[in-house]
Amino acid sequence: MQPNFCQTFEYEEIARDGMARAGVLKTRNGTIETPIFMPVGTLGTVKAMSPEELVDDVGAQIILGNTYHLYLRPGLEVIRAHGGLHKFMNWNLPILTDSGGFQVFSLKDLRKITEEGVEFQDHIDGSRHLFTPENVIQTQETLGSDIMMAFDECPPHDADDEYMKASLARTTRWAQRCIDARERTDCALFGILQGGTSKRWREHHAEQMLDLPVEGWAIGGLSVGEEAQAMYDTVEISTPMMPDEKPKYLMGVGKPHDLVECIARGVDMFDCVLPTRNARNGQCLTSDGRVVIRNAQYELDMRPLDEECECYTCQNYTRSYLRHLYKSKEILAARLCTLHNLHYYLNLTKRARQAIIDQRFDAFREEFYEKQRDRG
């Protein structure tokens, strides 16, 4: 096994139950207990939350930022002047930054892919910007990311064989260029495995990529339109290909049952905008299902969102009050619902981790679904 280029990064698996595993991931800005959910802070903020709330009330150990968006707004000059992204946003714990590879997929009408990189047309002002593996790494090192993601293309899950083969080969070449561009030894780098939902293409890309010297591996290209079972099947074939001595990250996947199912299949790290976005739309996640707080049935409901939840929102406010805030378009509605949803996610992964350590993950998984069935 090759030594880590990043001298401040370590991963250790401490327990396993079936394919599910619990681990400890060390970075220069803190230790992360896995499996873990990472709240998404695309623009240097997790929407509606302060850093103190994320730590004290939610239990966040690491958050995610986005290289593409931070490069455009506020720009590297501003972040460099603050001494990096951590100081810019007053966040003292680890940060993982996406490389902009997902925007290659999501902004397909505003980009052009070449061997050199991807030229984007700014979705706000129309200006053009070239993203290459080299400047994406330079940008993430300027941000001071604890974990950087390699620049890749996320091909459609239903791409034809000719496109898929060319895309995977290009992502492999770009990954090597990312490795060659590294300068900071305190910023870890994760590679990204693609291949849609095809076992053949996933194996093909793993054969190309897994000898590359990176500190962790991610499964990319899922939760982009495929059926849930196809995603689970792809995860189940992908995690055994990835080395156990390194963390395994499933990008952009985040419904609660997706977390449970993919932890069961060996995933250590997750991120998704779902809990924060849903909160702003009045959708709250609880131990026995979803509560759509704007619904009339909650007008006189004196219960907390979740009677099993210990978050600040549930300890202090009723469903009736939260509905009033939402219907009144008060900012506090988004804040309290976001705090609750993120606490729910972090508590879910915390409980899953303890179940793995206690060798009772199957029972934990069954209890999770039993409560959903009881709600009907």
CSV table of C-alpha atoms in Angstrom, one decimal:
chain,number,residue,atom,x,y,z
A,1,MET,CA,0.0,0.0,0.0
A,2,GLN,CA,1.4,3.4,-1.0
A,3,PRO,CA,1.8,6.0,1.8
A,4,ASN,CA,-0.7,8.9,1.9
A,5,PHE,CA,0.5,12.1,0.1
A,6,CYS,CA,-1.6,13.9,2.7
A,7,GLN,CA,0.3,13.7,6.0
A,8,THR,CA,-2.6,14.8,8.2
A,9,PHE,CA,-5.1,12.1,7.0
A,10,GLU,CA,-5.8,8.7,8.5
A,11,TYR,CA,-8.7,6.2,8.3
A,12,GLU,CA,-9.2,3.2,10.6
A,13,GLU,CA,-12.1,0.7,10.5
A,14,ILE,CA,-13.0,-0.1,14.1
A,15,ALA,CA,-16.0,-2.5,13.7
A,16,ARG,CA,-17.9,-4.4,11.1
A,17,ASP,CA,-21.3,-6.0,11.0
A,18,GLY,CA,-21.9,-7.8,7.7
A,19,MET,CA,-20.9,-5.2,5.0
A,20,ALA,CA,-21.7,-2.3,7.4
A,21,ARG,CA,-18.7,-0.8,9.1
A,22,ALA,CA,-17.8,1.9,11.7
A,23,GLY,CA,-14.6,3.9,11.4
A,24,VAL,CA,-12.6,6.9,12.5
A,25,LEU,CA,-11.3,9.4,10.0
A,26,LYS,CA,-8.7,11.9,11.0
A,27,THR,CA,-8.0,15.2,9.3
A,28,ARG,CA,-6.0,18.2,10.2
A,29,ASN,CA,-9.1,20.0,11.5
A,30,GLY,CA,-10.7,17.2,13.4
A,31,THR,CA,-11.7,13.6,13.8
A,32,ILE,CA,-14.9,12.2,12.1
A,33,GLU,CA,-16.7,9.1,13.3
A,34,THR,CA,-18.2,7.1,10.4
A,35,PRO,CA,-20.7,6.4,9.0
A,36,ILE,CA,-21.4,10.1,8.8
A,37,PHE,CA,-23.7,12.5,7.0
A,38,MET,CA,-22.2,15.8,5.8
A,39,PRO,CA,-24.5,18.8,5.7
A,40,VAL,CA,-24.2,20.7,2.4
A,41,GLY,CA,-22.8,24.2,2.6
A,42,THR,CA,-22.5,24.9,-1.2
A,43,LEU,CA,-21.7,28.6,-0.9
A,44,GLY,CA,-19.8,28.6,2.4
A,45,THR,CA,-22.9,28.3,4.5
A,46,VAL,CA,-25.3,25.5,5.4
A,47,LYS,CA,-28.5,27.3,4.6
A,48,ALA,CA,-30.3,28.8,7.7
A,49,MET,CA,-27.7,27.5,10.1
A,50,SER,CA,-24.8,29.1,12.0
A,51,PRO,CA,-21.6,27.2,12.5
A,52,GLU,CA,-22.3,27.1,16.3
A,53,GLU,CA,-25.7,25.6,15.7
A,54,LEU,CA,-24.3,23.0,13.4
A,55,VAL,CA,-21.9,21.8,16.0
A,56,ASP,CA,-23.8,22.3,19.3
A,57,ASP,CA,-27.4,21.6,18.2
A,58,VAL,CA,-27.0,19.4,15.1
A,59,GLY,CA,-23.9,17.4,15.9
A,60,ALA,CA,-22.2,18.0,12.5
A,61,GLN,CA,-18.6,16.8,12.3
A,62,ILE,CA,-17.8,17.8,8.7
A,63,ILE,CA,-19.6,19.8,6.1
A,64,LEU,CA,-19.4,20.0,2.3
A,65,GLY,CA,-18.6,23.0,0.1
A,66,ASN,CA,-18.7,23.4,-3.7
A,67,THR,CA,-15.6,24.4,-5.7
A,68,TYR,CA,-17.5,25.5,-8.8
A,69,HIS,CA,-19.9,27.9,-6.9
A,70,LEU,CA,-17.2,29.2,-4.5
A,71,TYR,CA,-14.9,29.9,-7.4
A,72,LEU,CA,-17.6,32.1,-9.0
A,73,ARG,CA,-19.0,33.7,-5.8
A,74,PRO,CA,-17.3,35.2,-3.9
A,75,GLY,CA,-14.1,34.2,-5.8
A,76,LEU,CA,-10.7,33.0,-4.7
A,77,GLU,CA,-9.4,36.5,-4.1
A,78,VAL,CA,-11.9,37.1,-1.3
A,79,ILE,CA,-11.4,33.6,0.3
A,80,ARG,CA,-7.6,33.9,0.0
A,81,ALA,CA,-7.8,37.2,1.8
A,82,HIS,CA,-9.5,35.5,4.8
A,83,GLY,CA,-6.9,32.8,4.9
A,84,GLY,CA,-9.1,30.0,3.5
A,85,LEU,CA,-12.6,28.8,3.6
A,86,HIS,CA,-12.6,27.7,7.2
A,87,LYS,CA,-11.8,31.2,8.4
A,88,PHE,CA,-14.0,32.8,5.8
A,89,MET,CA,-17.1,31.0,7.2
A,90,ASN,CA,-15.9,30.6,10.8
A,91,TRP,CA,-16.0,26.8,10.6
A,92,ASN,CA,-13.2,25.1,12.6
A,93,LEU,CA,-14.0,21.4,11.7
A,94,PRO,CA,-13.3,19.5,8.5
A,95,ILE,CA,-14.6,20.5,5.1
A,96,LEU,CA,-14.9,18.4,2.0
A,97,THR,CA,-15.2,20.2,-1.3
A,98,ASP,CA,-16.8,18.8,-4.5
A,99,SER,CA,-14.6,19.5,-7.5
A,100,GLY,CA,-17.4,20.8,-9.7
A,101,GLY,CA,-17.7,17.5,-11.5
A,102,PHE,CA,-21.4,17.3,-10.7
A,103,GLN,CA,-21.9,20.6,-12.4
A,104,VAL,CA,-20.5,19.0,-15.6
A,105,PHE,CA,-23.6,16.8,-15.4
A,106,SER,CA,-26.2,19.3,-14.0
A,107,LEU,CA,-25.2,22.3,-16.2
A,108,LYS,CA,-24.9,20.3,-19.4
A,109,ASP,CA,-26.5,23.1,-21.4
A,110,LEU,CA,-23.9,25.6,-20.2
A,111,ARG,CA,-20.7,23.6,-20.6
A,112,LYS,CA,-18.4,22.1,-23.2
A,113,ILE,CA,-16.2,19.2,-22.4
A,114,THR,CA,-12.7,18.8,-24.0
A,115,GLU,CA,-9.6,16.8,-23.1
A,116,GLU,CA,-8.2,19.9,-21.4
A,117,GLY,CA,-11.2,20.4,-19.2
A,118,VAL,CA,-14.7,21.9,-19.1
A,119,GLU,CA,-15.6,25.4,-20.2
A,120,PHE,CA,-18.6,26.6,-18.3
A,121,GLN,CA,-20.8,29.6,-19.0
A,122,ASP,CA,-21.6,31.2,-15.7
A,123,HIS,CA,-25.2,30.5,-14.9
A,124,ILE,CA,-25.6,34.0,-13.4
A,125,ASP,CA,-23.8,36.5,-15.6
A,126,GLY,CA,-22.9,34.4,-18.7
A,127,SER,CA,-19.1,34.8,-18.4
A,128,ARG,CA,-17.0,31.8,-19.4
A,129,HIS,CA,-14.6,29.9,-17.2
A,130,LEU,CA,-12.4,26.9,-18.0
A,131,PHE,CA,-12.1,24.2,-15.3
A,132,THR,CA,-9.2,21.8,-15.6
A,133,PRO,CA,-8.0,19.1,-13.3
A,134,GLU,CA,-5.0,21.3,-12.4
A,135,ASN,CA,-6.9,24.5,-11.6
A,136,VAL,CA,-9.6,22.6,-9.7
A,137,ILE,CA,-6.9,21.2,-7.4
A,138,GLN,CA,-5.3,24.6,-7.1
A,139,THR,CA,-8.7,26.1,-6.2
A,140,GLN,CA,-9.4,23.5,-3.5
A,141,GLU,CA,-6.0,23.9,-2.0
A,142,THR,CA,-6.6,27.7,-1.9
A,143,LEU,CA,-9.9,26.9,-0.1
A,144,GLY,CA,-7.9,24.7,2.3
A,145,SER,CA,-10.2,21.7,1.9
A,146,ASP,CA,-9.5,18.9,4.4
A,147,ILE,CA,-10.8,16.5,1.6
A,148,MET,CA,-10.6,17.5,-2.0
A,149,MET,CA,-12.5,15.6,-4.8
A,150,ALA,CA,-10.8,14.8,-8.1
A,151,PHE,CA,-12.3,16.5,-11.2
A,152,ASP,CA,-14.4,14.1,-13.1
A,153,GLU,CA,-17.3,13.8,-15.5
A,154,CYS,CA,-20.6,12.3,-14.2
A,155,PRO,CA,-22.0,10.5,-17.3
A,156,PRO,CA,-25.7,9.8,-17.5
A,157,HIS,CA,-26.6,6.4,-16.0
A,158,ASP,CA,-28.1,5.4,-19.3
A,159,ALA,CA,-25.3,6.5,-21.6
A,160,ASP,CA,-24.4,4.2,-24.5
A,161,ASP,CA,-21.3,2.1,-24.5
A,162,GLU,CA,-19.3,4.4,-26.7
A,163,TYR,CA,-19.9,7.5,-24.6
A,164,MET,CA,-19.4,5.6,-21.3
A,165,LYS,CA,-16.1,4.1,-22.4
A,166,ALA,CA,-14.7,7.5,-23.5
A,167,SER,CA,-16.0,9.3,-20.4
A,168,LEU,CA,-14.5,6.8,-18.0
A,169,ALA,CA,-11.1,6.9,-19.7
A,170,ARG,CA,-11.2,10.7,-19.6
A,171,THR,CA,-12.1,10.8,-15.9
A,172,THR,CA,-9.1,8.4,-15.3
A,173,ARG,CA,-6.7,10.7,-17.1
A,174,TRP,CA,-8.1,13.7,-15.3
A,175,ALA,CA,-7.6,11.9,-11.9
A,176,GLN,CA,-4.0,11.4,-12.7
A,177,ARG,CA,-3.6,15.1,-13.6
A,178,CYS,CA,-5.3,16.0,-10.3
A,179,ILE,CA,-2.7,13.8,-8.5
A,180,ASP,CA,0.2,15.4,-10.4
A,181,ALA,CA,-1.1,18.9,-9.6
A,182,ARG,CA,-1.1,18.5,-5.8
A,183,GLU,CA,1.2,20.7,-3.7
A,184,ARG,CA,-0.3,20.8,-0.2
A,185,THR,CA,0.4,17.8,2.0
A,186,ASP,CA,-2.5,18.7,4.4
A,187,CYS,CA,-5.3,18.4,1.9
A,188,ALA,CA,-6.5,14.8,1.3
A,189,LEU,CA,-7.7,13.8,-2.2
A,190,PHE,CA,-10.5,11.3,-3.1
A,191,GLY,CA,-10.9,9.7,-6.5
A,192,ILE,CA,-14.3,9.1,-8.0
A,193,LEU,CA,-15.5,5.9,-9.6
A,194,GLN,CA,-18.1,6.2,-12.3
A,195,GLY,CA,-19.9,3.7,-14.6
A,196,GLY,CA,-23.6,4.3,-14.3
A,197,THR,CA,-25.6,1.3,-13.0
A,198,SER,CA,-23.6,-1.2,-15.1
A,199,LYS,CA,-21.6,-3.8,-13.2
A,200,ARG,CA,-19.4,-4.2,-16.3
A,201,TRP,CA,-18.5,-0.5,-16.5
A,202,ARG,CA,-18.1,-0.1,-12.8
A,203,GLU,CA,-15.6,-3.0,-12.8
A,204,HIS,CA,-13.9,-1.5,-15.9
A,205,HIS,CA,-13.4,1.9,-14.2
A,206,ALA,CA,-12.3,0.4,-10.9
A,207,GLU,CA,-9.6,-1.5,-12.8
A,208,GLN,CA,-8.4,1.8,-14.3
A,209,MET,CA,-8.5,3.8,-11.1
A,210,LEU,CA,-7.8,1.9,-8.0
A,211,ASP,CA,-4.0,1.8,-8.3
A,212,LEU,CA,-4.0,5.6,-8.2
A,213,PRO,CA,-2.5,7.1,-5.0
A,214,VAL,CA,-5.4,8.9,-3.3
A,215,GLU,CA,-6.6,8.9,0.3
A,216,GLY,CA,-10.2,7.8,-0.3
A,217,TRP,CA,-12.7,6.7,-2.9
A,218,ALA,CA,-16.1,7.9,-3.9
A,219,ILE,CA,-19.0,6.3,-5.8
A,220,GLY,CA,-20.2,8.9,-8.3
A,221,GLY,CA,-23.0,9.0,-10.8
A,222,LEU,CA,-25.9,7.7,-8.7
A,223,SER,CA,-29.1,9.4,-7.5
A,224,VAL,CA,-29.4,10.9,-11.0
A,225,GLY,CA,-32.6,9.3,-12.2
A,226,GLU,CA,-32.1,5.6,-11.7
A,227,GLU,CA,-34.5,3.4,-9.7
A,228,ALA,CA,-33.6,3.0,-6.0
A,229,GLN,CA,-32.9,-0.7,-6.3
A,230,ALA,CA,-30.5,-0.1,-9.2
A,231,MET,CA,-28.7,2.4,-7.0
A,232,TYR,CA,-28.5,-0.1,-4.1
A,233,ASP,CA,-27.3,-2.9,-6.5
A,234,THR,CA,-24.6,-0.6,-7.9
A,235,VAL,CA,-23.4,0.3,-4.4
A,236,GLU,CA,-23.4,-3.3,-3.4
A,237,ILE,CA,-21.0,-4.2,-6.2
A,238,SER,CA,-18.9,-1.1,-5.9
A,239,THR,CA,-17.9,-1.0,-2.2
A,240,PRO,CA,-16.1,-4.4,-2.3
A,241,MET,CA,-14.0,-3.2,-5.2
A,242,MET,CA,-12.8,-0.3,-3.0
A,243,PRO,CA,-9.9,-0.9,-0.5
A,244,ASP,CA,-11.1,-1.3,3.0
A,245,GLU,CA,-8.2,0.7,4.4
A,246,LYS,CA,-9.7,3.9,2.8
A,247,PRO,CA,-13.0,5.6,3.4
A,248,LYS,CA,-15.9,5.0,1.0
A,249,TYR,CA,-18.1,7.9,0.1
A,250,LEU,CA,-21.4,7.9,-1.8
A,251,MET,CA,-21.9,11.2,-3.4
A,252,GLY,CA,-25.2,13.1,-3.4
A,253,VAL,CA,-27.4,10.4,-1.9
A,254,GLY,CA,-29.5,11.2,1.1
A,255,LYS,CA,-33.0,9.9,1.7
A,256,PRO,CA,-33.1,8.4,5.1
A,257,HIS,CA,-33.8,4.9,3.8
A,258,ASP,CA,-31.0,5.3,1.3
A,259,LEU,CA,-28.6,6.0,4.1
A,260,VAL,CA,-29.7,2.9,6.0
A,261,GLU,CA,-29.5,0.7,2.9
A,262,CYS,CA,-26.1,2.0,1.7
A,263,ILE,CA,-24.6,1.8,5.2
A,264,ALA,CA,-25.6,-1.8,5.1
A,265,ARG,CA,-23.7,-2.1,1.8
A,266,GLY,CA,-20.4,-0.6,3.2
A,267,VAL,CA,-20.7,3.2,2.7
A,268,ASP,CA,-19.0,5.4,5.2
A,269,MET,CA,-19.8,9.0,4.1
A,270,PHE,CA,-22.9,10.7,2.6
A,271,ASP,CA,-24.0,14.2,1.6
A,272,CYS,CA,-27.2,15.6,0.2
A,273,VAL,CA,-29.2,18.8,0.0
A,274,LEU,CA,-32.4,17.0,0.8
A,275,PRO,CA,-32.7,17.7,4.6
A,276,THR,CA,-32.1,21.4,4.2
A,277,ARG,CA,-34.1,21.9,1.0
A,278,ASN,CA,-37.0,19.9,2.4
A,279,ALA,CA,-36.9,22.0,5.6
A,280,ARG,CA,-37.4,25.2,3.7
A,281,ASN,CA,-40.4,23.6,2.0
A,282,GLY,CA,-42.0,22.6,5.3
A,283,GLN,CA,-41.1,18.9,5.1
A,284,CYS,CA,-39.7,17.5,8.3
A,285,LEU,CA,-38.3,14.0,8.8
A,286,THR,CA,-39.2,12.1,11.9
A,287,SER,CA,-38.6,8.7,13.4
A,288,ASP,CA,-41.9,7.5,12.1
A,289,GLY,CA,-42.1,9.2,8.8
A,290,ARG,CA,-42.4,12.6,7.1
A,291,VAL,CA,-44.4,15.5,8.5
A,292,VAL,CA,-45.5,18.2,6.0
A,293,ILE,CA,-45.9,21.0,8.5
A,294,ARG,CA,-48.0,23.3,6.3
A,295,ASN,CA,-50.9,20.8,6.3
A,296,ALA,CA,-54.1,21.9,8.1
A,297,GLN,CA,-54.0,18.8,10.3
A,298,TYR,CA,-51.2,20.3,12.4
A,299,GLU,CA,-53.0,23.6,13.2
A,300,LEU,CA,-53.8,22.5,16.8
A,301,ASP,CA,-51.2,19.8,17.1
A,302,MET,CA,-49.5,20.4,20.4
A,303,ARG,CA,-46.9,17.6,19.9
A,304,PRO,CA,-43.2,18.2,18.9
A,305,LEU,CA,-42.2,17.2,15.4
A,306,ASP,CA,-40.8,14.0,16.8
A,307,GLU,CA,-41.4,12.8,20.3
A,308,GLU,CA,-38.3,10.8,20.2
A,309,CYS,CA,-36.1,13.7,19.1
A,310,GLU,CA,-33.8,15.6,21.5
A,311,CYS,CA,-33.1,18.5,19.1
A,312,TYR,CA,-33.7,22.2,20.1
A,313,THR,CA,-36.7,22.4,17.9
A,314,CYS,CA,-38.5,19.4,19.3
A,315,GLN,CA,-37.6,20.3,22.9
A,316,ASN,CA,-39.1,23.8,22.6
A,317,TYR,CA,-41.8,24.1,19.9
A,318,THR,CA,-45.1,22.4,18.8
A,319,ARG,CA,-46.1,21.4,15.4
A,320,SER,CA,-48.9,24.0,15.7
A,321,TYR,CA,-46.3,26.8,16.2
A,322,LEU,CA,-44.1,25.6,13.4
A,323,ARG,CA,-47.1,25.5,11.0
A,324,HIS,CA,-47.9,29.1,12.0
A,325,LEU,CA,-44.4,30.2,11.3
A,326,TYR,CA,-44.4,28.4,7.9
A,327,LYS,CA,-47.8,29.8,6.9
A,328,SER,CA,-46.7,33.3,8.0
A,329,LYS,CA,-43.6,33.0,5.9
A,330,GLU,CA,-41.4,33.6,8.9
A,331,ILE,CA,-37.6,33.0,8.5
A,332,LEU,CA,-37.7,31.1,11.8
A,333,ALA,CA,-39.7,28.3,10.2
A,334,ALA,CA,-36.8,27.5,7.9
A,335,ARG,CA,-34.3,27.7,10.7
A,336,LEU,CA,-36.1,25.5,13.1
A,337,CYS,CA,-37.1,22.9,10.5
A,338,THR,CA,-33.6,22.8,9.1
A,339,LEU,CA,-32.1,22.3,12.5
A,340,HIS,CA,-34.4,19.4,13.2
A,341,ASN,CA,-33.9,17.7,9.8
A,342,LEU,CA,-30.1,17.9,10.1
A,343,HIS,CA,-30.2,16.6,13.7
A,344,TYR,CA,-32.4,13.7,12.5
A,345,TYR,CA,-29.8,12.8,9.8
A,346,LEU,CA,-26.8,13.0,12.1
A,347,ASN,CA,-28.6,11.1,14.8
A,348,LEU,CA,-29.6,8.4,12.3
A,349,THR,CA,-25.9,7.8,11.3
A,350,LYS,CA,-24.8,8.0,15.0
A,351,ARG,CA,-27.3,5.3,15.8
A,352,ALA,CA,-26.3,3.2,12.8
A,353,ARG,CA,-22.7,3.5,13.9
A,354,GLN,CA,-23.5,2.3,17.5
A,355,ALA,CA,-25.5,-0.6,16.1
A,356,ILE,CA,-22.5,-1.7,14.0
A,357,ILE,CA,-20.2,-1.5,17.0
A,358,ASP,CA,-22.8,-3.5,19.1
A,359,GLN,CA,-23.1,-6.1,16.3
A,360,ARG,CA,-26.9,-5.4,15.9
A,361,PHE,CA,-27.1,-3.5,12.6
A,362,ASP,CA,-29.7,-5.9,11.1
A,363,ALA,CA,-32.0,-5.2,14.2
A,364,PHE,CA,-31.4,-1.5,13.8
A,365,ARG,CA,-32.4,-1.7,10.2
A,366,GLU,CA,-35.5,-3.6,10.9
A,367,GLU,CA,-36.5,-1.2,13.7
A,368,PHE,CA,-36.1,1.7,11.3
A,369,TYR,CA,-38.5,0.2,8.8
A,370,GLU,CA,-40.9,-1.0,11.5
A,371,LYS,CA,-41.6,2.5,12.5
A,372,GLN,CA,-42.3,3.6,9.0
A,373,ARG,CA,-44.8,0.7,8.6
A,374,ASP,CA,-46.5,1.6,11.9
A,375,ARG,CA,-47.2,5.0,10.5
A,376,GLY,CA,-48.6,3.5,7.4
